[in-house]
Structure formats: C-alpha cells, structure tokens
XYZ file of C-alpha atoms in Angstrom:
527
model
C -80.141 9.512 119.124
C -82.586 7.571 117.053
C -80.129 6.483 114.402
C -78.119 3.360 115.775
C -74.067 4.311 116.535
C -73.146 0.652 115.966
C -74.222 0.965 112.036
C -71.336 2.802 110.184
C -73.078 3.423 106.611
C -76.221 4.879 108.975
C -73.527 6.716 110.733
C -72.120 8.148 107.611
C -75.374 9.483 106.121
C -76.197 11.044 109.463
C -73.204 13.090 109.754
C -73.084 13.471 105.772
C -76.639 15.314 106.748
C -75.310 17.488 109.769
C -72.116 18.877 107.379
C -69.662 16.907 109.331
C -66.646 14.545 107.484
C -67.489 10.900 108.032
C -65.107 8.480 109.354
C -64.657 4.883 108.073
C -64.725 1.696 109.979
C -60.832 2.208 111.444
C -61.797 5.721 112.408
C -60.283 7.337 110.078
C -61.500 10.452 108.164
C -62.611 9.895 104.484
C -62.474 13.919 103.998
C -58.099 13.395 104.822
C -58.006 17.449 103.556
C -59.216 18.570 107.069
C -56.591 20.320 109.591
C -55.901 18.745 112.476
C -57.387 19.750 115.579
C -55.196 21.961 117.854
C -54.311 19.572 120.914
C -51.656 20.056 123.860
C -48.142 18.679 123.735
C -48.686 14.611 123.223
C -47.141 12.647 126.720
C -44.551 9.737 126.343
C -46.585 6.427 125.484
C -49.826 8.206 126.055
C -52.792 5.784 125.039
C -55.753 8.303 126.996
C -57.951 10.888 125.734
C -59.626 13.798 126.950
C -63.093 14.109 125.657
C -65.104 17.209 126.784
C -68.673 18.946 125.821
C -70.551 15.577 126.359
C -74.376 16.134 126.880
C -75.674 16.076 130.264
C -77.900 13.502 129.699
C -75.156 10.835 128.166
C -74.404 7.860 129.093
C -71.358 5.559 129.322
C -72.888 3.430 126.343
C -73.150 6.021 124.165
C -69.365 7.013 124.619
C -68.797 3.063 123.472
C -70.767 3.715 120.643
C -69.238 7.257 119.923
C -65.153 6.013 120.007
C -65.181 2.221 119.653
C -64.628 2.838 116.011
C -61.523 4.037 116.978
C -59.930 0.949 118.387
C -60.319 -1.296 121.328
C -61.621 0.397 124.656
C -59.762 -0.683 128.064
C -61.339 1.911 130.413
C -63.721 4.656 130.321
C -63.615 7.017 133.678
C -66.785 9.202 133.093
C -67.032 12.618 135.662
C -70.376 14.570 136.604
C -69.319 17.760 134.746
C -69.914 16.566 131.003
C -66.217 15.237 130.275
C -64.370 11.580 130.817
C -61.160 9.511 130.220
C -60.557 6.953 127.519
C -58.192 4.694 127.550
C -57.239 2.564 124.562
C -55.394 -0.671 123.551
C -52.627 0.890 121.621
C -51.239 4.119 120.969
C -52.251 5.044 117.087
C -55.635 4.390 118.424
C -55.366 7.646 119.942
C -54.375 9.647 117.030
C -57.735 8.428 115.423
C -60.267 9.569 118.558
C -58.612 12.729 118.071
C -60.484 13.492 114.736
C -63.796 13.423 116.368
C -62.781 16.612 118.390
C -65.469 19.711 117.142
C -68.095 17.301 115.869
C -71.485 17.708 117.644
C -73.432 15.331 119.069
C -77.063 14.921 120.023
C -79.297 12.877 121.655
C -82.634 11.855 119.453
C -84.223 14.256 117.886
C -84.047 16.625 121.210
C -83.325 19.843 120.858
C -83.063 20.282 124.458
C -79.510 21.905 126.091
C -79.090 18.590 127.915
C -79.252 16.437 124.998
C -76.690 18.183 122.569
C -72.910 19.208 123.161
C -69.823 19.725 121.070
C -67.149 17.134 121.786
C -63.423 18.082 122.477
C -60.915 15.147 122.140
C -57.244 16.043 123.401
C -54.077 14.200 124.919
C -53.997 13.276 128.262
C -51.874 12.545 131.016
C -52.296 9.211 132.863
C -49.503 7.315 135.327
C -50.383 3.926 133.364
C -49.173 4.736 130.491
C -46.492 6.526 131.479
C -45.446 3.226 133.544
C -45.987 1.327 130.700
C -43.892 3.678 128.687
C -41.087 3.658 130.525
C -40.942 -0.238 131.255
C -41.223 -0.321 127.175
C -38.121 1.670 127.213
C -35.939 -0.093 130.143
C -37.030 -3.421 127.782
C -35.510 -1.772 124.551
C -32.345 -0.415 126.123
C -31.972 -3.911 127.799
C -32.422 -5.440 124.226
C -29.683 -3.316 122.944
C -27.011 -3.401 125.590
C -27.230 -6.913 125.622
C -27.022 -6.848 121.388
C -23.840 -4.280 121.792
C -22.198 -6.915 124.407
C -23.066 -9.956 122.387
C -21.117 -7.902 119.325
C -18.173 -6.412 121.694
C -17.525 -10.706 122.568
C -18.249 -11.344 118.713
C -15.269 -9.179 117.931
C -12.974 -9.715 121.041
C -9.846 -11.420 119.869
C -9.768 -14.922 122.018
C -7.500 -14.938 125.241
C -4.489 -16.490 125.212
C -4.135 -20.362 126.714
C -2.895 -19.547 130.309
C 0.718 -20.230 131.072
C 1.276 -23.010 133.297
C 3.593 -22.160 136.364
C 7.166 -23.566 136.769
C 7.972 -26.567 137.256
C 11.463 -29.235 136.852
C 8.789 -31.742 134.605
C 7.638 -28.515 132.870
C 10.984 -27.155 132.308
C 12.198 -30.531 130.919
C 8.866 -30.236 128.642
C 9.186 -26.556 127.352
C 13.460 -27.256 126.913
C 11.814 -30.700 124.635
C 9.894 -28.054 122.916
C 12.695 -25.385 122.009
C 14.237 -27.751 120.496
C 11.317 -28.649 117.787
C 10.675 -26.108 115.097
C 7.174 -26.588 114.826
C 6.774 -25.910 118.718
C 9.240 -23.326 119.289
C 7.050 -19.962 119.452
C 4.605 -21.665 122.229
C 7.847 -22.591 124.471
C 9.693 -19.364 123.589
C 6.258 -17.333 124.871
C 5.926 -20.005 128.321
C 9.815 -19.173 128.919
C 9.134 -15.267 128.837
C 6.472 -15.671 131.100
C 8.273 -18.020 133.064
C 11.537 -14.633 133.227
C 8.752 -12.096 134.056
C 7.082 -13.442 136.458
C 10.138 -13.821 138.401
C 10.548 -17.741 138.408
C 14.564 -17.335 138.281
C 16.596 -18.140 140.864
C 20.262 -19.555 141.795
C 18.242 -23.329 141.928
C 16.925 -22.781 138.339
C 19.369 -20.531 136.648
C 21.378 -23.233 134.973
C 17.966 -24.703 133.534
C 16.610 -21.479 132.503
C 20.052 -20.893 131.024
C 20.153 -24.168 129.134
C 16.647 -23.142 127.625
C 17.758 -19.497 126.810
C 20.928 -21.433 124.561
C 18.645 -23.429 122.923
C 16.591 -20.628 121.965
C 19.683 -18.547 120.586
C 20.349 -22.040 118.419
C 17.184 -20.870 116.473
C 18.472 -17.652 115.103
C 20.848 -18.946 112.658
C 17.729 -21.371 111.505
C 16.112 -17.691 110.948
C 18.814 -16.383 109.152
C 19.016 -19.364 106.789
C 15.396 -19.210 106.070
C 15.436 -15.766 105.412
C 18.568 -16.446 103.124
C 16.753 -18.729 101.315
C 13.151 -16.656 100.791
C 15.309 -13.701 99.298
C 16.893 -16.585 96.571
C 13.451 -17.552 96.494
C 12.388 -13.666 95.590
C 15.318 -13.325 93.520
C 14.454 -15.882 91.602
C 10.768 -15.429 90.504
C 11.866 -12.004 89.539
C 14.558 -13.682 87.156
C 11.628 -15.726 85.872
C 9.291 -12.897 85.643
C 11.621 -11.121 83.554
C 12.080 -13.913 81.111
C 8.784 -14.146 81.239
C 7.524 -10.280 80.165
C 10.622 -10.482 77.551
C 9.376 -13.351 75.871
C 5.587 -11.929 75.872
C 7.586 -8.843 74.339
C 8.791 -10.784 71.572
C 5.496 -12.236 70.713
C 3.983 -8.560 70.676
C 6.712 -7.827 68.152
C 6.047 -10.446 65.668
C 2.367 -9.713 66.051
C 3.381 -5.403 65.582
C 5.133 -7.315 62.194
C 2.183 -9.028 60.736
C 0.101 -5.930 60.981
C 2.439 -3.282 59.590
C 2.805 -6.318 56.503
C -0.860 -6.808 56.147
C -0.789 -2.930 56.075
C 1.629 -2.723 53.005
C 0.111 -2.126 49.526
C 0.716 -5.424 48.218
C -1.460 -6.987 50.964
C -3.685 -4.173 51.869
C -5.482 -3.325 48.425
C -6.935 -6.509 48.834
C -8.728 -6.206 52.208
C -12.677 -4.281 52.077
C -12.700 -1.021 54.172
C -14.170 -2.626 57.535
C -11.242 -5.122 57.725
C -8.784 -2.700 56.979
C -10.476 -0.552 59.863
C -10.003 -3.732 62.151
C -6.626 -4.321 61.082
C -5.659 -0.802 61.613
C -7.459 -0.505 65.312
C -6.179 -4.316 66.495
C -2.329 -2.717 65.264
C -2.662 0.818 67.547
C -4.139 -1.581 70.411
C -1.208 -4.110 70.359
C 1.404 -1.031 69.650
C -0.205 0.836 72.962
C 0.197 -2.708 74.844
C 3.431 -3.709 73.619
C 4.795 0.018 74.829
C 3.126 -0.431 77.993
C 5.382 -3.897 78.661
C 8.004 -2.446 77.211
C 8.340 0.381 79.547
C 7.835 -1.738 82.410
C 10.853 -4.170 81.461
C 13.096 -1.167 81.058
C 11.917 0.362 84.282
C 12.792 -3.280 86.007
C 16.248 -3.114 84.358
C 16.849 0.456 85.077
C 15.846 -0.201 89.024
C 18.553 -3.168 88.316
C 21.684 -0.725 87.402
C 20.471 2.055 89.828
C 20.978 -0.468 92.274
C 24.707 -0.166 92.389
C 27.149 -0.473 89.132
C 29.713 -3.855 89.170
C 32.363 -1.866 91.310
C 30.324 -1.070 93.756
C 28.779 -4.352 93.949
C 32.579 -6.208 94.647
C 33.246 -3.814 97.234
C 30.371 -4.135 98.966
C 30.332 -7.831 99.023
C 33.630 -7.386 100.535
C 32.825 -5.373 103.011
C 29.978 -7.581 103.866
C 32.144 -10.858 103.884
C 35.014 -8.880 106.457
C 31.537 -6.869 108.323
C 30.439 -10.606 109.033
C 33.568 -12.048 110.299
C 34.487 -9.452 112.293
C 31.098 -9.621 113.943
C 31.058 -13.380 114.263
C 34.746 -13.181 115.209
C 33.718 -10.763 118.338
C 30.687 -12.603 118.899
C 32.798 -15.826 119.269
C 34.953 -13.990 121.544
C 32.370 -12.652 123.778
C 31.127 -16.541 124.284
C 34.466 -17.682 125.385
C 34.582 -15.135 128.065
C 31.006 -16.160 128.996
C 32.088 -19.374 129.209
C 35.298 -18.917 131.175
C 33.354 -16.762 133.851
C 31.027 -19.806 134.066
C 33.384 -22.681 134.231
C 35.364 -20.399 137.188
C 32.031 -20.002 138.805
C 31.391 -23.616 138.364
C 34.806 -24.526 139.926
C 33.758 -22.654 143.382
C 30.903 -23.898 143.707
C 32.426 -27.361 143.300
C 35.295 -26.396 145.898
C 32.680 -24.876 148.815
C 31.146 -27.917 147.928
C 33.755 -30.030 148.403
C 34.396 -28.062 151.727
C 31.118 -28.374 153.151
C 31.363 -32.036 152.748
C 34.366 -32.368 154.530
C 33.066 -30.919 157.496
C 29.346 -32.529 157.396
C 28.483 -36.244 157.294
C 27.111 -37.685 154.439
C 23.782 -39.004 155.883
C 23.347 -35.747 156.761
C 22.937 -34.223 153.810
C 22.393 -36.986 151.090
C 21.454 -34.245 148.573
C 24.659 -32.979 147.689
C 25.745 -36.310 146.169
C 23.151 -35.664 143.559
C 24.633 -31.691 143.564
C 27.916 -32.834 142.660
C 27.171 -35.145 140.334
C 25.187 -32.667 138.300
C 27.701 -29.821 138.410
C 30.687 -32.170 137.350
C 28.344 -33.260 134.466
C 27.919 -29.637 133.683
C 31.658 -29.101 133.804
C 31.946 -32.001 131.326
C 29.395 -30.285 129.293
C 30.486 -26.782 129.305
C 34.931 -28.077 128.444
C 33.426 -29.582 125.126
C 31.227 -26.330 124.255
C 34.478 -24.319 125.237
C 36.945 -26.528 123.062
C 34.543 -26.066 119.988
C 34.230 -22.419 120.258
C 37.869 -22.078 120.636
C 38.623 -24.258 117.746
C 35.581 -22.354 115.954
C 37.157 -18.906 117.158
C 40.852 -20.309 115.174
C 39.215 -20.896 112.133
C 37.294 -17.469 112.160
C 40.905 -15.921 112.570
C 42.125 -17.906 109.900
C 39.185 -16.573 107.657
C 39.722 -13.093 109.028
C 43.837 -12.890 107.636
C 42.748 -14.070 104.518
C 39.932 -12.182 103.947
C 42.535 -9.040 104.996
C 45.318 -10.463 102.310
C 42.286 -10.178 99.580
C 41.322 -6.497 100.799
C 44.952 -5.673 100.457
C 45.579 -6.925 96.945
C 42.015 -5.831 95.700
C 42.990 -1.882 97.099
C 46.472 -2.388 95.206
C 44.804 -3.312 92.114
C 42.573 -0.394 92.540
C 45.570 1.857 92.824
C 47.135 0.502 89.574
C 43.983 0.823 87.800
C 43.717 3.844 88.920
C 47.588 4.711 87.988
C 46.691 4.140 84.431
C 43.167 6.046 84.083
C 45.963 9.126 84.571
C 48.054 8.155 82.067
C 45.248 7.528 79.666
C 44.094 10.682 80.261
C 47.435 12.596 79.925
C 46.927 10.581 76.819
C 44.227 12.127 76.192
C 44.590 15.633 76.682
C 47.974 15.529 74.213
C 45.791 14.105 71.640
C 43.588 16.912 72.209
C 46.165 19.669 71.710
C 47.642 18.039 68.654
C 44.291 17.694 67.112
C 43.657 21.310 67.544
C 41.423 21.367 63.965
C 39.163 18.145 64.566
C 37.729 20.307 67.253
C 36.757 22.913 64.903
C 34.806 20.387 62.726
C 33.247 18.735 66.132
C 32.032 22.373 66.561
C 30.236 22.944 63.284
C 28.644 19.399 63.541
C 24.568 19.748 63.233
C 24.651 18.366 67.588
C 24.657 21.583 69.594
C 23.932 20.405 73.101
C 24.469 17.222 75.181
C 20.561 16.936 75.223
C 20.695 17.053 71.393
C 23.100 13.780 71.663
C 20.928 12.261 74.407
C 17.601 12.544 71.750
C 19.847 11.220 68.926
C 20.894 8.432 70.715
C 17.387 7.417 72.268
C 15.777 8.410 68.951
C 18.143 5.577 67.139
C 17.477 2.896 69.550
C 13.838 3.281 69.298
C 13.883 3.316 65.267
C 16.425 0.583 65.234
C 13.701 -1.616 66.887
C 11.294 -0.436 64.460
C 12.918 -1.706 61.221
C 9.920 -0.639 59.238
C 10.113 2.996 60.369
C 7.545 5.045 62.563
C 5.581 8.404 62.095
C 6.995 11.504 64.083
C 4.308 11.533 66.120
C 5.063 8.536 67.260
C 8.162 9.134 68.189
C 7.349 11.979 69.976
C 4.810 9.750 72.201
C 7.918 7.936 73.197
C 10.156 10.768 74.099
C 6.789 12.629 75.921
C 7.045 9.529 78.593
C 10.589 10.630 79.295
C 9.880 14.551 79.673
C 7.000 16.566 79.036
C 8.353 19.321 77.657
C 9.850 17.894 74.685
C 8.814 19.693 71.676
C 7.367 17.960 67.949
C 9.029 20.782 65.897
C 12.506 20.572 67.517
C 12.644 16.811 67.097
C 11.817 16.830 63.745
C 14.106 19.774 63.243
C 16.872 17.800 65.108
C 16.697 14.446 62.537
C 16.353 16.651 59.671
C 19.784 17.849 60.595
C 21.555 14.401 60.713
C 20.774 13.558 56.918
C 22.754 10.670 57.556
C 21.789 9.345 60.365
C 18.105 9.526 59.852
C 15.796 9.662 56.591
C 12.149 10.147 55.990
C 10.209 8.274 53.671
C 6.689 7.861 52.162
C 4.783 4.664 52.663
C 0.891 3.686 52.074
C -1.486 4.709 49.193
C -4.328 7.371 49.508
C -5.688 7.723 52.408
C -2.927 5.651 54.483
C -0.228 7.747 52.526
C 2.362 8.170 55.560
C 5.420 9.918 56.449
C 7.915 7.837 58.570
C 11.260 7.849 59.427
C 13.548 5.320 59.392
C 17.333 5.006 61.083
C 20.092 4.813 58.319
C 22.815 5.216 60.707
C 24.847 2.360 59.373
C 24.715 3.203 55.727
C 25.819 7.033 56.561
C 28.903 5.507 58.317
C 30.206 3.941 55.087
C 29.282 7.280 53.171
C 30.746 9.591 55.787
C-alpha cells in the first residue's frame, strides 16, 4: 500500500477513489444508508472477529493499521490460509470492524493475486469472552440478589423483644406491671407466653392466678373508656350540628340580601355586569345552601330512623335489666369460684397440717413458709368472698327494683293502650255520624296520599322561602327526593289548592319572573 493506513483523511480519499464508503476516526461509516453485512448469529459477550480474504502477502501490521480505527486491539491470532482473529477491548468495538466486511484491500500499487483480497469480517466464537461473559453475569445477578435481600430486610416488620422465661422475681415484676396502665399490654403479652409455653404448674398456679385477676381488673377500665369515647363521639356530633345549623342561617341571610338587591327598587340601579354578578354569586350560594341543607336533614333523619322515643325507653330498659342480670350471674359464678378455692385451700391446709404431725420440723423447714402463705391466702380470698357477697346483695336489690319498674311501665302500656281503643271506637262513631263530611273530603282537589305528601313538602319548602321561588325550582327540590316526579303535575297540583298556594309576578323585563308563594295561613281564615 503506498498510501499510509495511520492517516484517516489519506484513508478517506483512497477509498473515496476505489468506490468504497469511508469510515471516520471511531470507525464508523459516514455513508450510515448502507445494509449491514450478513453475519452469523452474534455469541454472548463476544468481543472477536473473524476476518477472512486477507492477501497472501499481509502482514500482522497491516491488520493494526486496517482495524485499529475500530477500537483498542488486545490480540491478533493470524493463520497461514489468509484469515485471523481479533480480539477487542469492548464489545461495540465489534459492531464497528464489522462494517469493513466486502471492502477490498491491496497492497501498493500491485496488481499481483498475492497482494489484493476482499476482506470478510463476521462474529466469532472464543472461550474468553464467553468466560468473561458469564462472570459479568454471576456479578450482576449477585448485585441484584443482594439489592432484593437488602429491600426484603428494608420492609421486614422488626421482631418482637424476646420473652424472658419464668421466674418468682419476674413474676413479681410482670404482676407490678399489670397493675400499671401504661405497661399493661407488654405484661399481658409476657403472661401469654408465659401460659403457652407451658410454665403452669401446681407451684405457680396461685401466682399465675393472681396475675390472670389482675388482668380481668382491666376490663371494666376498657369499658369505661369506651363509655366515655362514645360521649366523646356523641358529643362532637351535637357540636357539629350546631355548627352546620348556624352556617345555615348565615347562608339564609346572605340568600336574603341577594333576592333584596334583586328587587326593582334596588336593582334598576346596578349596571348590567353587577347585576350579572349579583345574579351568579345568588344561584352559587342557593346551590350551597341546598347542599348543607340536605345534609342536616339527612343527619336528623338518620337521628329518628334510629328508633322513635318508645322504642328508645324500652330498650334502655332492657339494657339496664340485660346488664344486671349478666353482672348478677357473673357475680354468682365468682362466688362459686371462690368457694371451690377456699375448700381446696382448706385441704391443702389439713394434709398439711397432717404431714406435719407425722414429720419433724427440722426436717422439712419449708412448710413453715407453706403455711404461712396459704393462711395469708385464706385471709385474702374471706375478704374478696365477703365483698362479692355483699356486692352480689346489692345486685339483687337492683334486680327487684328494676323488675317493680318493668312491671308498672308494662301496666302503663296496657292502659295506654286501653284508651287508643276507646279513642278509636271514638273515632269510628264520629265517622258514621258524619256520613256527609266524607263526601266533601272526596271532592277535595287531593286525590292520592302522594298528592298530600307533595303538598305538605311543597309548603315547608315555600314557607322557608318567604319571598317565593320559581317552579322550577321547586321541582329541583322534589327531583332529589324521586326522579320521576313530573314539572306539569306539580304545577297542576298547586294550581288546584287556590288557597293554599298562589303565583305571582316579580322582576322587570328581562328578570320578569313567575314564583309561587305559600298562602296557607290566609286561606285558613277565608275557608
């Protein structure tokens, strides 16, 4: 070749002469529109070429010159029969010697056989880099099991503290512990695991029975402070009520001063863009003062579907004698409890007592300190058994009142109950001797019992709005009751009661308005 490799503008204008693409400094192709060259299936990692149809006459220099524009050059492995292996530094440097393949090459200015070939680049196979390869990969799945167990331990919830194991100074400190609110769900969780993993026996039942008492002491705690979180609820609700009906009664008086400013005396005076304002700040607080309004009727509608006054005395009753029965039972059961125990207590003390007799006392200096503690227990458990009997009197007490009330509360019932038939033997006598009012409740304009139920929801709504509102309107109302309620009939319906309801026409121009307005209370005196 008489034109130096090394020079890559020299280079260029050589191959631009031969017809051939040029390749920049990093190899790559500045004619990109070429195909690739057809190559076999690329191996894992591979970072070797194949590069046949080298001239007989070339030399391992030459090959430098030829590919080191590709990248850096580890090894070259050149064979007698016009082909070698090239291995590179990296692995894109590969994908760039594989643009050279179907360029030819020639030596000088020699046109001899020997001197000129046509080079073939392709993939090749090569143990390095498939070791290398694979070590990359053993690396990378080391790199993420060791990220997935650093997140697993990220995310683990921490182990409990372990339980210590039984002990008489550890009992003493866990019984210390039951009896402090603030410790009481650490001792109650040591004293399960104490009972599970089998640490009672006839030496430490009375201790873990003390413990288990003290522990039952709690739930009337947690009754009381669940008592006093539902007064707690009870209460914010109260003041959340007040609350909403006081912001209701604000959105009123604010409804008021629009629908004033709207009048004509007022309203003439305003330019169009502030009566536009007034009229779009007057739908929004209307919209928002419905909203709150619904949602303090649905509060006092959950309020009376909750049970009605009746049903609210008799279950409080219930509840009161439901209570005392159970605590009266309750009480009952722990007197037997404790009788069993005292009359196990007692034998104990007597085979005690017997085994004394017949063994010396420097013997066995232990059972001193047994009988001590068991006649201290005795003491113990006669005062709990006095209170709960004196606590079990009172409960019956309680109980015979609370069954006097029930008694005169049903005979109340029954005379209340006495008269509702009379009243409506009443009743029905009135009915037959006013045999022609029932002819004139027939031809009233109220043909159905939903008829009645619109009337009467129709006059509460207009007797909040004192200034009268637009049918439609109304009908927005009703539509948030049922769906299927129908403009025409509505009006229809209020037309009928002349004297109930009256329509009138308010604004000037282009606010002219129909509304209707509740006149219930002047029809009375006229009918």
């Amino acid at each position: 070749m008489t034109l130096p490799m090394s020079d890559p503008t020299a280079w260029a204008t050589a191959m631009n002469n031969l017809g051939m693409a040029p390749l920049g400094i990093a190899g790559q192709p500045i004619l990109p529109d070429l195909p690739p060259p057809a190559t076999r299936e690329r191996p894992p990692g591979c970072k070797t070429v194949f590069v046949g149809g080298l001239p007989e006459n070339g030399t391992e220099q030459i090959i430098v010159e030829v590919f080191e524009q590709c990248g850096e050059i580890i090894a070259i492995r050149k064979s007698k029969k016009n082909f070698c292996h090239i291995r590179f530094a990296e692995e894109y440097m590969v994908d760039k010697a594989l643009y050279l393949s179907g360029y030819r090459i020639r030596l000088g200015s020699s046109t001899d056989k020997k001197d000129t070939g046509r080079l073939h680049v392709d993939f090749a196979q090569a143990r390095d880099d498939l070791y290398e390869w694979e070590c990359k990969q053993r690396m990378l799945a080391r790199e993420e099991r060791h990220r997935r167990r650093m997140e697993e331990e990220r995310l683990r919830p921490p182990s409990p503290p372990p339980v210590v194991h039984y002990s008489d100074h550890e009992c003493s400190i866990v019984a210390e512990k039951l009896k402090d609110d603030s410790k009481f769900s650490e001792a109650v969780q040591t004293l399960l695991t104490w009972i599970e993993r089998g640490e009672v026996n006839r030496r430490s039942a009375n201790n873990f029975y003390s413990m288990i008492q003290s522990a039952n002491s709690h739930v009337r705690r947690l009754v009381n402070e669940k008592a006093a979180h539902e007064k707690d609820m009870e209460e914010a609700k109260e003041k959340f009520k007040q609350a909403l009906s006081g912001i209701l009664i604000q959105f009123e008086q604010i409804v008021a001063v629009y629908h004033s400013a709207s009048k004509q005396k007022a309203w003439d005076h305003f330019t169009k863009a502030q009566r536009k304002n007034i009229s779009v700040w007057c739908k929004q607080a209307e919209e928002i003062r419905n909203i709150h309004n619904d949602e303090l009727m649905g509060i006092r509608r959950e309020e009376e579907m909750e049970m009605s006054d009746d049903e609210i005395e008799e279950m409080t009753e219930t509840k009161e004698t439901e209570e005392s029965v159970s605590q009266a039972e309750a009480l009952k059961e722990e007197n037997d409890s404790l009788r069993w125990q005292l009359d196990a207590y007692r034998n104990e003390v007597e085979l005690l007592k017997q085994e004394q007799g017949k063994v010396h006392r420097e013997d066995d200096p232990n059972k001193e300190q047994q009988l001590k503690l068991l006649q201290q227990a005795l003491q113990g458990m006669q005062q709990h058994l006095l209170k709960v009997q004196e606590e079990y009197k009172k409960k019956e007490a309680e109980l015979e009142k609370l069954k006097d009330d029930k008694l005169q509360v049903e005979k109340m019932l029954e005379n209340l109950k006495e008269k509702e038939s009379c009243a409506s033997r009443l009743c029905a006598s009135n009915q037959d001797s006013e045999y022609p009012l029932e002819k004139t409740m027939n031809s009233s304009p109220i043909k159905s019992e939903r008829e009645a139920l619109l009337v009467g929801i129709i006059s509460t709504f207009l007797h909040v709005h004192p200034f009268g509102a637009s049918i439609e309107y109304i009908c927005s109302y009703l539509h948030r009751l049922d769906n299927k309620i129908c403009t025409s009939d509505v009006e229809c319906l209020m037309g009928r009661l002349q004297h109930t309801f009256k329509q009138e026409m308010t604004g000037v121009g282009a606010s002219l308005e129909k509304r209707w307005k509740f006149c219930g209370f002047e029809g009375l005196k006229l009918t």
